[in-house]
XYZ file of C-alpha atoms in Angstrom:
787
model
C -2.780 17.014 12.767
C -2.930 15.265 9.424
C -6.352 14.944 7.839
C -7.309 11.837 5.902
C -7.973 12.210 2.180
C -11.321 10.411 2.398
C -14.110 9.599 4.819
C -13.310 6.347 6.569
C -16.364 4.247 7.317
C -16.093 1.187 9.499
C -18.656 -1.400 10.525
C -18.452 -2.342 14.174
C -17.968 -6.067 14.716
C -18.951 -8.092 17.774
C -15.701 -9.364 19.363
C -17.487 -12.378 20.823
C -18.764 -13.373 17.359
C -15.270 -12.995 15.909
C -13.748 -15.311 18.508
C -16.579 -17.829 18.137
C -16.378 -17.972 14.327
C -12.567 -18.112 14.334
C -12.687 -21.026 16.747
C -15.364 -22.960 14.816
C -13.644 -22.566 11.439
C -10.069 -22.781 12.792
C -9.113 -19.524 11.026
C -7.301 -16.374 12.266
C -9.372 -13.538 13.730
C -8.619 -11.478 10.588
C -10.547 -13.972 8.460
C -13.415 -14.167 10.959
C -13.760 -10.368 10.987
C -14.089 -10.279 7.215
C -16.674 -13.053 7.131
C -18.862 -11.293 9.680
C -18.573 -7.954 7.870
C -19.697 -9.701 4.668
C -22.790 -10.996 6.494
C -21.353 -14.502 6.605
C -21.677 -15.021 10.355
C -23.486 -18.363 10.076
C -20.865 -21.070 10.573
C -22.042 -23.375 7.772
C -22.564 -20.533 5.308
C -19.101 -19.189 6.122
C -17.580 -22.667 5.778
C -19.179 -23.084 2.345
C -17.903 -19.659 1.306
C -14.318 -20.384 2.337
C -13.987 -24.015 1.400
C -16.649 -24.477 -1.333
C -18.178 -27.227 0.771
C -21.822 -27.741 -0.172
C -21.834 -25.015 -2.836
C -23.009 -25.991 -6.305
C -24.498 -24.368 -9.370
C -28.253 -23.953 -9.583
C -30.259 -25.958 -12.084
C -30.260 -23.826 -15.290
C -33.882 -24.829 -15.921
C -34.890 -22.625 -12.980
C -34.865 -19.835 -15.591
C -38.501 -19.518 -16.587
C -37.926 -19.775 -20.372
C -34.912 -22.121 -20.315
C -36.795 -25.204 -21.489
C -38.405 -23.243 -24.292
C -35.053 -21.720 -25.334
C -33.119 -24.997 -25.400
C -35.839 -26.813 -27.311
C -35.861 -24.095 -29.967
C -32.042 -24.153 -30.267
C -31.903 -27.949 -30.553
C -34.625 -27.817 -33.187
C -32.649 -25.218 -35.167
C -29.539 -27.410 -35.019
C -31.482 -30.500 -36.139
C -33.085 -28.593 -39.025
C -29.808 -26.981 -40.140
C -31.107 -23.483 -39.537
C -28.670 -20.598 -39.485
C -28.218 -19.202 -35.967
C -26.816 -15.750 -35.189
C -25.239 -15.008 -31.819
C -25.684 -11.276 -31.238
C -23.243 -9.965 -28.598
C -21.832 -6.822 -27.051
C -18.446 -5.189 -27.518
C -17.121 -5.230 -23.943
C -15.275 -8.033 -22.132
C -18.514 -9.472 -20.744
C -20.093 -9.417 -24.205
C -17.008 -10.919 -25.864
C -16.879 -13.700 -23.229
C -20.612 -14.340 -23.598
C -20.335 -14.504 -27.384
C -17.383 -16.905 -27.116
C -19.272 -19.179 -24.698
C -22.334 -19.331 -26.934
C -20.296 -19.861 -30.106
C -18.399 -22.720 -28.470
C -21.433 -24.618 -27.252
C -23.331 -24.196 -30.522
C -20.336 -25.300 -32.601
C -19.844 -28.288 -30.293
C -23.486 -29.244 -30.913
C -23.040 -28.963 -34.667
C -24.957 -25.740 -35.270
C -24.589 -23.530 -38.335
C -23.688 -20.459 -36.304
C -22.036 -17.075 -36.735
C -21.665 -14.145 -34.377
C -22.442 -10.472 -34.792
C -21.210 -7.674 -32.546
C -22.407 -4.189 -33.468
C -19.849 -1.452 -34.098
C -19.893 0.952 -31.190
C -19.436 3.958 -33.477
C -21.733 3.257 -36.413
C -24.418 1.157 -34.696
C -24.223 1.852 -30.976
C -25.162 -0.412 -28.106
C -27.567 -3.298 -28.388
C -29.698 -4.820 -31.148
C -30.535 -2.519 -34.034
C -32.863 -2.568 -37.017
C -30.118 -2.613 -39.648
C -28.445 -5.661 -38.141
C -31.735 -7.562 -37.890
C -32.648 -6.790 -41.506
C -29.154 -7.952 -42.542
C -29.750 -11.183 -40.591
C -33.010 -11.728 -42.476
C -31.248 -11.178 -45.802
C -28.580 -13.715 -44.762
C -31.336 -16.230 -43.941
C -30.768 -16.440 -40.212
C -33.941 -17.795 -38.628
C -32.839 -17.652 -34.992
C -31.030 -14.849 -33.163
C -29.645 -15.389 -29.652
C -28.518 -12.224 -27.892
C -25.911 -12.434 -25.145
C -25.226 -9.666 -22.588
C -27.683 -7.403 -24.404
C -31.288 -7.038 -25.556
C -33.393 -6.427 -22.453
C -34.198 -2.912 -23.716
C -34.670 -3.913 -27.374
C -38.472 -3.549 -27.411
C -38.676 -2.174 -30.968
C -36.049 -4.563 -32.338
C -37.905 -7.562 -30.874
C -41.060 -6.390 -32.580
C -39.135 -6.099 -35.867
C -37.698 -9.626 -35.499
C -41.212 -10.985 -35.168
C -42.313 -9.079 -38.281
C -39.307 -10.478 -40.158
C -40.097 -14.019 -39.084
C -36.968 -14.428 -36.987
C -37.240 -16.136 -33.622
C -35.444 -14.094 -30.938
C -33.981 -15.499 -27.717
C -32.658 -12.783 -25.423
C -30.124 -13.560 -22.698
C -29.185 -10.510 -20.652
C -28.543 -9.273 -17.129
C -28.882 -5.471 -17.400
C -31.624 -3.703 -15.469
C -35.004 -4.366 -17.126
C -37.080 -1.330 -18.032
C -40.815 -0.823 -17.576
C -41.576 -2.614 -20.862
C -40.020 -5.954 -21.760
C -39.322 -7.016 -25.352
C -41.677 -9.599 -26.861
C -39.458 -12.599 -27.638
C -39.585 -16.300 -28.313
C -37.738 -16.796 -25.021
C -36.246 -14.425 -22.475
C -33.472 -15.511 -20.071
C -32.828 -12.898 -17.403
C -32.107 -13.683 -13.719
C -34.505 -10.974 -12.504
C -37.363 -11.556 -14.944
C -40.124 -14.139 -14.608
C -43.043 -14.986 -12.378
C -40.562 -16.906 -10.264
C -37.173 -15.235 -10.571
C -33.989 -17.267 -10.838
C -32.485 -18.010 -7.368
C -29.435 -15.794 -8.009
C -30.197 -12.448 -9.616
C -26.710 -10.952 -9.944
C -25.231 -12.937 -12.835
C -23.142 -11.164 -15.468
C -24.077 -11.535 -19.111
C -21.579 -14.367 -19.445
C -23.150 -16.027 -16.408
C -26.527 -16.177 -18.154
C -24.844 -17.470 -21.344
C -23.023 -20.097 -19.262
C -26.346 -21.250 -17.759
C -27.781 -21.646 -21.278
C -24.653 -23.584 -22.280
C -25.100 -25.784 -19.189
C -28.689 -26.534 -20.214
C -27.740 -27.223 -23.845
C -24.875 -29.593 -22.944
C -26.902 -31.322 -20.252
C -23.953 -31.065 -17.862
C -21.729 -28.385 -16.380
C -19.370 -27.141 -19.141
C -16.161 -26.869 -17.056
C -14.139 -26.065 -20.184
C -16.054 -22.764 -20.474
C -15.362 -21.637 -16.909
C -12.264 -19.697 -18.037
C -14.406 -17.504 -20.305
C -17.088 -17.198 -17.633
C -14.508 -15.960 -15.121
C -13.234 -13.236 -17.487
C -16.688 -11.780 -18.142
C -17.847 -12.107 -14.542
C -14.803 -10.372 -13.090
C -14.615 -7.744 -15.842
C -18.276 -6.722 -15.482
C -17.874 -5.945 -11.769
C -20.880 -7.970 -10.646
C -21.030 -9.065 -6.989
C -18.679 -11.990 -6.401
C -21.104 -13.899 -4.218
C -23.231 -16.968 -4.850
C -22.894 -18.371 -8.364
C -20.679 -15.481 -9.435
C -18.154 -16.532 -6.809
C -18.247 -20.099 -8.072
C -17.828 -18.949 -11.672
C -14.920 -16.658 -10.756
C -13.150 -18.999 -8.344
C -13.415 -22.143 -10.426
C -12.902 -20.140 -13.595
C -9.621 -18.684 -12.320
C -8.395 -22.209 -11.583
C -9.384 -23.161 -15.138
C -7.589 -20.090 -16.540
C -4.336 -21.030 -14.805
C -4.275 -24.344 -16.648
C -6.213 -23.359 -19.750
C -5.034 -24.642 -23.118
C -7.010 -21.950 -24.907
C -4.471 -20.453 -27.319
C -5.922 -16.965 -27.089
C -5.506 -16.890 -23.316
C -1.912 -18.101 -23.577
C -1.060 -15.478 -26.211
C -2.772 -12.686 -24.264
C -0.924 -13.582 -21.046
C 2.387 -13.613 -22.888
C 1.861 -10.202 -24.521
C 0.735 -8.754 -21.160
C 3.736 -10.224 -19.285
C 1.371 -12.131 -17.005
C 2.266 -15.583 -15.686
C -0.650 -17.802 -16.652
C -0.125 -20.206 -13.767
C -0.393 -17.273 -11.320
C -3.532 -15.633 -12.735
C -5.731 -13.946 -10.124
C -8.770 -11.729 -10.301
C -6.374 -8.766 -10.539
C -4.714 -10.274 -13.608
C -8.123 -10.466 -15.254
C -9.275 -7.040 -14.068
C -6.129 -5.083 -14.885
C -4.396 -7.001 -17.686
C -6.707 -9.304 -19.623
C -10.058 -7.482 -19.543
C -8.692 -4.013 -20.473
C -7.078 -5.463 -23.591
C -10.282 -7.220 -24.620
C -12.277 -4.058 -23.952
C -9.844 -1.948 -25.989
C -10.808 -3.748 -29.210
C -14.466 -2.746 -29.025
C -13.636 0.725 -27.749
C -11.659 1.621 -30.870
C -13.368 -0.446 -33.587
C -15.018 -3.812 -34.252
C -14.821 -6.237 -31.323
C -14.653 -9.273 -33.636
C -10.867 -9.822 -33.196
C -11.383 -10.325 -29.454
C -13.912 -13.120 -30.066
C -11.654 -14.583 -32.760
C -8.811 -14.643 -30.230
C -10.918 -16.546 -27.688
C -12.029 -19.099 -30.297
C -8.911 -19.611 -32.435
C -7.188 -22.974 -32.579
C -4.192 -21.690 -34.529
C -0.990 -20.630 -32.729
C 0.099 -18.074 -35.312
C -3.355 -16.517 -35.498
C -3.486 -16.311 -31.697
C -0.104 -14.561 -31.580
C -1.055 -12.099 -34.332
C -4.422 -11.286 -32.765
C -2.856 -10.806 -29.303
C -0.296 -8.377 -30.750
C -3.043 -6.475 -32.589
C -5.141 -6.256 -29.429
C -2.178 -5.147 -27.300
C -1.437 -2.393 -29.808
C -5.049 -1.224 -29.659
C -4.847 -1.142 -25.870
C -1.789 1.130 -25.979
C -3.600 3.390 -28.445
C -6.617 3.401 -26.125
C -4.424 4.455 -23.194
C -3.040 7.429 -25.140
C -6.524 8.539 -26.211
C -7.826 8.272 -22.644
C -4.930 10.349 -21.302
C -5.540 13.150 -23.818
C -9.324 13.170 -23.364
C -8.986 13.178 -19.585
C -6.677 16.168 -19.719
C -9.144 18.046 -21.941
C -12.090 17.039 -19.747
C -10.403 18.185 -16.517
C -9.588 21.525 -18.125
C -13.211 21.869 -19.288
C -14.613 21.154 -15.816
C -12.251 23.596 -14.096
C -12.979 26.300 -16.672
C -16.711 25.927 -17.385
C -18.346 23.846 -14.644
C -17.323 24.996 -11.140
C -18.017 22.300 -8.560
C -19.950 24.664 -6.311
C -22.605 24.953 -9.039
C -22.481 21.402 -10.379
C -23.519 18.438 -8.249
C -23.437 16.316 -11.406
C -20.908 16.860 -14.184
C -22.302 16.529 -17.701
C -19.665 17.419 -20.291
C -19.020 16.618 -23.915
C -17.069 17.529 -27.009
C -17.047 16.809 -30.707
C -14.359 14.347 -31.697
C -14.114 12.566 -28.376
C -13.909 8.819 -28.869
C -17.252 7.366 -27.673
C -15.523 4.086 -26.958
C -13.562 5.416 -24.001
C -15.921 8.012 -22.527
C -16.727 5.598 -19.688
C -13.088 5.397 -18.666
C -12.785 9.196 -18.787
C -15.948 9.499 -16.683
C -14.346 7.214 -14.088
C -11.194 9.367 -14.076
C -13.279 12.490 -13.487
C -15.142 10.830 -10.611
C -11.748 9.995 -9.086
C -10.602 13.597 -9.577
C -13.713 15.600 -8.622
C -15.927 13.051 -6.838
C -19.121 13.994 -8.637
C -21.534 11.795 -10.620
C -20.231 12.294 -14.146
C -21.490 11.888 -17.697
C -18.995 12.229 -20.541
C -20.472 12.591 -24.034
C -19.128 12.433 -27.561
C -20.906 14.945 -29.812
C -21.843 14.111 -33.405
C -22.700 17.514 -34.878
C -23.715 16.034 -38.215
C -26.354 13.745 -36.662
C -27.150 16.165 -33.836
C -26.631 13.465 -31.225
C -24.575 12.941 -28.082
C -23.445 9.494 -27.030
C -21.769 8.735 -23.742
C -21.277 6.953 -20.466
C -21.931 7.816 -16.843
C -20.274 6.873 -13.579
C -21.627 7.682 -10.133
C -20.725 8.080 -6.475
C -22.176 6.481 -3.345
C -25.628 7.879 -2.673
C -26.662 8.717 -6.250
C -28.461 5.945 -8.149
C -27.732 6.619 -11.820
C -30.289 4.216 -13.258
C -33.058 5.521 -11.018
C -32.299 9.182 -11.712
C -31.743 8.722 -15.444
C -35.056 6.892 -15.573
C -36.796 10.151 -14.665
C -35.288 11.644 -17.838
C -36.610 8.989 -20.233
C -38.402 11.636 -22.289
C -35.010 12.920 -23.520
C -33.137 9.592 -23.345
C -34.432 7.393 -26.183
C -31.598 4.922 -25.570
C -30.081 4.311 -22.164
C -29.353 1.447 -19.825
C -27.115 0.428 -16.988
C -26.853 0.065 -13.232
C -26.993 2.317 -10.133
C -23.271 3.135 -10.491
C -22.789 3.121 -14.291
C -24.847 3.752 -17.408
C -24.655 4.394 -21.130
C -26.900 6.625 -23.212
C -27.635 8.407 -26.481
C -29.608 11.656 -26.711
C -30.109 14.699 -28.911
C -27.481 17.415 -28.634
C -30.227 19.947 -27.963
C -31.238 17.983 -24.856
C -27.811 17.888 -23.163
C -28.374 21.127 -21.231
C -31.773 19.881 -20.040
C -30.238 16.584 -18.917
C -27.567 18.501 -16.978
C -30.165 20.733 -15.321
C -32.518 17.882 -14.406
C -29.754 15.717 -12.911
C -28.312 18.632 -10.952
C -31.758 19.369 -9.561
C -32.195 15.726 -8.531
C -28.695 15.584 -6.996
C -29.378 18.808 -5.109
C -32.226 16.986 -3.375
C -30.558 13.579 -2.940
C -27.026 14.552 -1.906
C -25.635 16.398 1.112
C -22.279 18.262 1.268
C -20.775 15.257 3.062
C -21.715 13.012 0.105
C -19.139 14.867 -2.009
C -16.279 13.715 0.211
C -14.894 10.404 -1.125
C -15.642 7.374 1.013
C -13.281 4.555 1.887
C -15.188 1.559 3.191
C -13.052 -0.336 5.690
C -13.551 -3.946 6.632
C -12.312 -4.076 10.178
C -9.741 -2.790 12.667
C -6.615 -4.852 13.097
C -3.750 -4.626 15.578
C -0.108 -4.969 14.610
C 0.299 -8.151 16.637
C -2.571 -9.820 14.716
C -0.715 -9.365 11.426
C 1.560 -12.228 10.454
C 2.604 -14.054 7.298
C 0.334 -16.948 8.255
C -2.755 -14.778 8.911
C -2.293 -12.903 5.620
C -1.951 -16.171 3.698
C -5.217 -17.337 5.261
C -6.978 -14.235 3.899
C -6.680 -15.798 0.449
C -9.428 -18.195 1.509
C -11.825 -15.345 0.760
C -10.477 -14.794 -2.773
C -11.375 -14.041 -5.486
C -12.136 -10.500 -4.423
C -14.487 -8.154 -6.207
C -17.886 -6.494 -5.816
C -19.632 -7.419 -2.521
C -16.423 -9.232 -1.560
C -13.828 -6.483 -1.985
C -10.144 -6.884 -1.331
C -9.929 -6.239 2.424
C -9.047 -2.749 3.606
C -7.957 -2.554 7.227
C -7.537 0.208 9.739
C -4.591 0.080 12.141
C -5.511 2.581 14.820
C -3.288 4.761 16.994
C 0.128 3.226 16.410
C 3.507 4.887 16.677
C 5.352 5.907 13.526
C 8.863 4.775 14.367
C 10.418 5.793 11.069
C 9.309 7.381 7.820
C 10.917 8.562 4.596
C 10.297 9.243 0.941
C 11.441 6.581 -1.486
C 11.582 6.073 -5.245
C 13.567 7.834 -7.938
C 11.064 10.706 -7.920
C 10.707 10.541 -4.112
C 6.952 10.154 -4.594
C 6.420 7.021 -2.501
C 6.290 6.627 1.290
C 8.038 4.056 3.453
C 7.355 3.867 7.173
C 7.633 1.550 10.146
C 4.695 1.218 12.535
C 5.172 0.023 16.104
C 2.718 -1.101 18.751
C 3.448 -2.991 21.958
C 6.939 -3.838 20.781
C 5.815 -5.313 17.433
C 6.795 -3.555 14.212
C 5.171 -3.548 10.756
C 6.515 -2.122 7.497
C 4.258 0.072 5.405
C 4.578 1.281 1.807
C 2.393 3.955 0.235
C 2.738 4.273 -3.525
C 2.151 7.857 -4.609
C 1.946 9.007 -0.977
C 5.463 10.444 -0.712
C 4.165 13.948 -0.039
C 2.708 12.760 3.288
C 6.255 12.566 4.674
C 6.285 16.373 4.633
C 3.301 16.340 6.985
C 4.574 13.805 9.517
C 6.603 14.383 12.632
C 8.698 12.170 14.928
C 6.989 10.304 17.769
C 3.561 10.715 16.138
C 0.703 8.348 16.814
C -1.150 7.686 13.586
C -4.041 5.709 12.182
C -3.441 4.115 8.797
C -5.616 2.241 6.335
C -4.534 -0.149 3.627
C -4.262 -3.693 2.332
C -2.160 -6.388 3.968
C 0.380 -8.267 1.885
C 3.510 -10.366 2.146
C 6.871 -8.965 1.120
C 9.175 -11.721 -0.076
C 12.877 -10.912 -0.468
C 15.809 -13.308 -0.555
C 13.490 -16.174 0.432
C 12.387 -14.307 3.543
C 8.742 -13.398 4.061
C 7.566 -10.408 6.062
C 4.095 -8.966 6.529
C 3.525 -5.414 5.309
C 0.698 -2.979 4.693
C 0.103 -1.212 1.392
C -0.943 2.204 2.652
C -3.960 3.982 1.185
C -4.220 6.845 3.656
C -2.769 8.158 6.913
C -4.378 10.238 9.647
C -2.851 11.935 12.708
C -5.379 13.227 15.240
C -3.106 15.095 17.657
C -1.263 18.388 17.201
C 2.167 18.166 15.587
C 5.440 19.984 16.078
C 7.462 20.614 12.915
C 11.057 21.389 13.854
C 12.462 23.751 11.218
C 14.942 25.494 13.534
C 18.005 24.676 11.473
C 16.570 25.276 7.995
C 17.551 28.854 7.227
C 16.000 28.937 3.743
C 12.382 29.571 4.723
C 11.075 28.725 1.244
C 12.187 25.101 1.702
C 9.500 24.471 4.321
C 7.087 27.392 4.082
C 5.516 26.064 0.883
C 4.648 22.759 2.583
C 2.416 24.377 5.209
C -1.344 24.069 4.557
C -2.713 27.468 3.546
C -5.976 26.933 5.402
C -5.820 28.817 8.730
C -2.088 29.451 8.420
C -0.822 31.936 11.066
C 2.749 33.193 10.651
C 3.956 35.056 13.756
C 7.126 37.001 14.452
C 8.138 38.992 17.533
C 10.625 41.406 15.971
C 10.007 43.594 12.922
C 13.650 43.143 11.892
C 12.926 39.422 11.327
C 10.682 40.244 8.373
C 13.510 42.018 6.602
C 16.050 39.327 7.393
C 13.761 36.525 6.158
C 12.462 38.546 3.219
C 8.819 37.770 3.967
C 5.799 39.859 2.846
C 4.633 41.892 5.833
C 0.945 41.389 4.979
C 1.314 37.619 5.465
C 2.835 37.862 8.957
C 1.347 38.753 12.356
C 3.809 41.011 14.210
C 3.627 40.589 18.016
C 6.046 42.873 19.816
C 6.161 43.337 23.587
C 3.479 46.024 23.523
C 1.160 44.137 21.147
C -2.310 43.060 22.199
C -3.510 39.547 21.415
C -7.202 40.465 21.500
C -9.148 38.829 18.681
C -6.279 36.524 17.729
C -7.109 32.817 17.648
C -4.693 29.971 17.036
C -7.362 27.277 17.310
C -6.915 24.584 14.611
C -4.251 26.766 13.019
C -0.913 25.989 11.457
C 1.061 28.275 13.775
C 4.440 29.369 12.414
C 6.863 30.857 14.981
C 9.416 32.701 12.902
C 11.575 33.990 15.760
C 11.923 34.053 19.526
C 10.133 36.616 21.698
C 12.069 38.593 24.271
C 10.302 36.732 27.061
C 8.268 33.601 27.663
C 5.022 35.255 28.838
C 4.183 36.615 25.383
C 4.654 33.203 23.756
C 2.728 31.467 26.527
C -0.096 33.966 26.127
C -0.162 33.216 22.409
C -0.522 29.488 23.101
C -3.605 30.212 25.210
C -5.399 31.539 22.139
C -6.506 28.076 21.012
C -5.132 24.620 20.306
C -3.230 24.683 17.008
C -3.223 21.662 14.729
C 0.407 22.291 13.882
C 3.312 24.366 15.214
C 6.264 25.164 12.959
C 9.191 26.245 15.156
C 11.813 28.264 13.256
C 13.037 30.675 16.000
C 15.288 32.808 13.822
C 17.589 35.245 15.621
C 20.873 36.912 14.849
C 22.452 36.870 18.325
C 22.905 33.623 20.223
C 22.698 34.470 23.924
C 23.092 30.867 24.958
C 26.511 30.560 23.338
C 27.754 33.950 24.455
C 29.270 34.021 27.954
C 26.784 34.575 30.748
C 28.984 36.140 33.419
C 28.903 34.626 36.880
C 28.842 36.704 40.062
C 32.607 36.162 40.327
C 32.964 37.797 36.879
C 31.005 40.836 38.096
C 32.956 40.917 41.404
C 36.335 40.992 39.641
C 35.229 43.600 37.108
C 33.823 45.884 39.843
C 37.097 45.545 41.790
C 39.023 46.401 38.615
C 36.938 49.584 38.137
C 37.395 50.480 41.824
C 41.166 50.333 41.480
C 41.176 52.267 38.196
C 38.442 54.740 39.095
C 37.592 55.011 35.420
C 38.007 52.978 32.249
C 37.657 53.657 28.521
C 35.806 50.572 27.173
C 35.989 51.713 23.587
C 39.746 52.127 23.740
C 40.868 49.328 26.030
C 37.916 46.899 26.210
C 39.428 44.451 23.698
C 42.707 44.333 25.624
C 40.904 43.622 28.885
C 38.799 40.890 27.306
C 41.903 39.279 25.826
C 43.694 39.455 29.167
C 40.795 37.744 30.985
C 39.852 35.343 28.177
C 36.436 36.904 27.888
C 34.626 38.358 24.910
C 34.262 42.096 24.305
C 30.462 41.525 24.448
C 30.867 40.242 28.018
C 32.685 43.462 29.045
C 29.982 45.583 27.374
C 27.209 43.562 29.005
C 28.647 43.864 32.569
C 29.235 47.570 32.012
C 25.579 48.051 31.044
C 24.382 46.076 34.095
C 26.465 48.340 36.390
C 24.974 51.345 34.604
C 21.420 50.026 35.143
C 22.166 49.625 38.869
C 23.708 53.135 38.995
C 27.070 51.703 40.075
C 28.753 53.601 37.227
C 28.185 56.353 34.715
C 29.042 55.894 31.038
C 29.846 58.726 28.698
C 30.729 57.728 25.135
C 32.355 54.491 26.357
C 34.159 56.150 29.272
C 33.148 54.414 32.496
C 33.401 56.212 35.851
C 32.605 54.700 39.222
C 29.683 56.384 40.968
C 30.988 57.859 44.236
C 27.607 57.309 45.880
C 27.568 53.660 46.920
C 24.252 51.730 46.578
C 23.549 48.118 47.364
C 21.502 46.302 44.693
C 21.308 42.770 43.410
C 22.342 42.040 39.826
C 18.849 40.696 39.104
C 17.486 44.240 39.547
C 19.165 45.275 36.322
C 16.836 45.356 33.299
C 19.753 44.346 31.056
C 20.621 41.423 33.314
C 16.972 40.297 33.429
C 16.657 40.444 29.650
C 19.879 38.521 29.125
C 18.819 35.908 31.661
C 15.413 35.521 30.022
C 16.921 35.190 26.545
C 19.467 32.712 27.853
C 16.713 30.586 29.392
C 14.490 30.917 26.300
C 17.263 29.746 24.009
C 18.090 26.925 26.358
C 14.473 25.739 26.430
C 13.414 26.463 22.850
C 16.338 26.956 20.511
C 18.861 24.386 21.725
C 16.577 21.763 23.230
C 16.019 18.362 21.641
C 12.916 17.719 19.568
C 11.302 15.734 22.375
C 12.125 18.409 24.980
C 10.636 21.101 22.763
C 7.504 19.021 22.120
C 7.088 18.521 25.863
C 7.519 22.281 26.491
C 4.718 23.097 24.054
C 2.567 20.201 25.220
C 2.590 21.397 28.834
C 1.425 24.872 27.837
C -1.149 23.727 25.296
C -2.636 21.196 27.713
C -2.661 23.820 30.469
C -4.572 26.280 28.277
C -7.071 23.589 27.270
C -7.604 22.584 30.921
C -8.237 26.206 31.912
C -10.669 26.607 29.012
C -12.566 23.451 30.023
C -12.784 24.627 33.637
C -14.132 28.022 32.536
C -16.744 26.306 30.361
C -17.749 24.089 33.273
C -18.354 27.117 35.512
C -20.262 29.168 32.929
């Protein structure tokens, strides 16, 4: 039995629908399964999703205030007014700022951008920045990816005589800011047809309206912000990401070229993963550690040398960010384990002075991965008496909804169900922790604290081919609401497994089903090899990919988790050093059993950790159900071991079977041996075994132990008397069979036990245990049926 690391959840799919959709679209069943699980079971809708047939961008003027916003911007350009683009410091904000700067410059505007400093100004519009804008004679401010919560700042802009156009996508609060125009996909008497745009998506729609045609040259920027902000990649977001990735691969934007080069990414092979794991983190790093301006400058520069210098600066900041995150995460984990036990904390709210507020969101994500609790990580400013931080959540706990109930102590907060940012007074941190824990105690069940892996569909080994995996790319780009497919391959044989890598921390295995084999690789899963056994049937989950080597392509699965539902036999019979395998046994319900007290001394094991079962021992109250049962040595007879196996179905059996004397390899005398030896004693009348036993053994080619054994059998049967090694024939003749001797019986039993348990093959031993475990389960089921 090997438990999975997470809860696997799988949506059942109608097989008839799969076949029908696969046939209509001429795609493999793997693709059809994914479409249905993404609620794309309508043929035309699915065709549009896969092949972009019929899909187009919505009219930007479907935003309620779009006409008003564009008219005001065109007027400002015509009148030579100074326009300020007010952005945010993350990748979405940087992309949005770059889009808006490009379109306004193209239209001849007098425009500059302003991104607040995360550390000195915080998130969103602020009074100081707006007053600075007034002093600099800006008459129009356009926010991008920010502003929906700026109620007070909007009021100030009006007082200052500055027209404010807000473009944002974050969750609107109960009160909206009073602006000249407000562009938000979820705000308006008639909401925009697609409500899930990223900040850059809203900026792109404004650019579309200002140009009067689709600005294809801005799709590369739109793709970066859309993918980086983790918005659902459906509808217009999918179009922005898919077409934007194509634009990125051929983009002449110098900043993109320089960033790809410094990140060792091939521009012509850019995918959503390139953006998510290489480009976006570097852009984000700039605003996390200081002013985000260099990131916008990089996106807008038309100078090769400047692009190279900015890319190098940004890459250096990203490396610095990684080091800071590693140190803060280590400190945070230590704090949780020391001060906030999980049994008392449904939500983790931790903070410390000196923690970089720019990376607290990343650290919060690391803690969610580690402890699977909704987590808020705060940076304390003791001088100002404030705490600033970020939150990340788990499935089942809506952060925005729950934080909204704490508005009285959260003067500044915003975000989504799964992520949020906030600022509050230091004195209110404990109250926030208590309130959220109380809410989580009501909302969440114990099962909610077990990580979830959402699986797309089951797949069989024979469905997996190079061609079918290549067809899966029709669903790309992958992201929110269209995740990279995770498959379950159920109940397949593990033909081979081993640890790989220089640190032996990765897993390589071969799966087999109905004669078809599939390679699997699990990065970081090397330890699972210690919990696998030959001939196991397993269920695995992971992502399908193509392994290309020496111009040969083979399908493979990148393993995420492995589960074995049946009991397992771990054969440790030849490994004398117990410590080499004992430490790998799960401590939960571990039952170490030995049948001879001398074994404990020989193996140097603590007596309090071992159950001693000698021939006279009672098994009352002992249960091996769901246990890891460790058999340290062999009993003297099978019945005791068989009785033990009736005490429940173990999840695992570790067979060591230590013993000093090998009965199987010592001579088991035949009846002819006994007949000759008895005739020898009859002729001699008496015999001194101690004195002449070695000579007799040498003469016959036997062992001295064989002579001693036959002598003891004759003694048991009262054929002879033995006095200090001197054997005398009993004058009173009795007729008894050898099997009546207790010594003979014991030797025979040990011989058979060793034959069946100690010197059998792995498969023979597994079968021996299987028969007895299944028998005990059958008996138990019959008893239950009758009671």
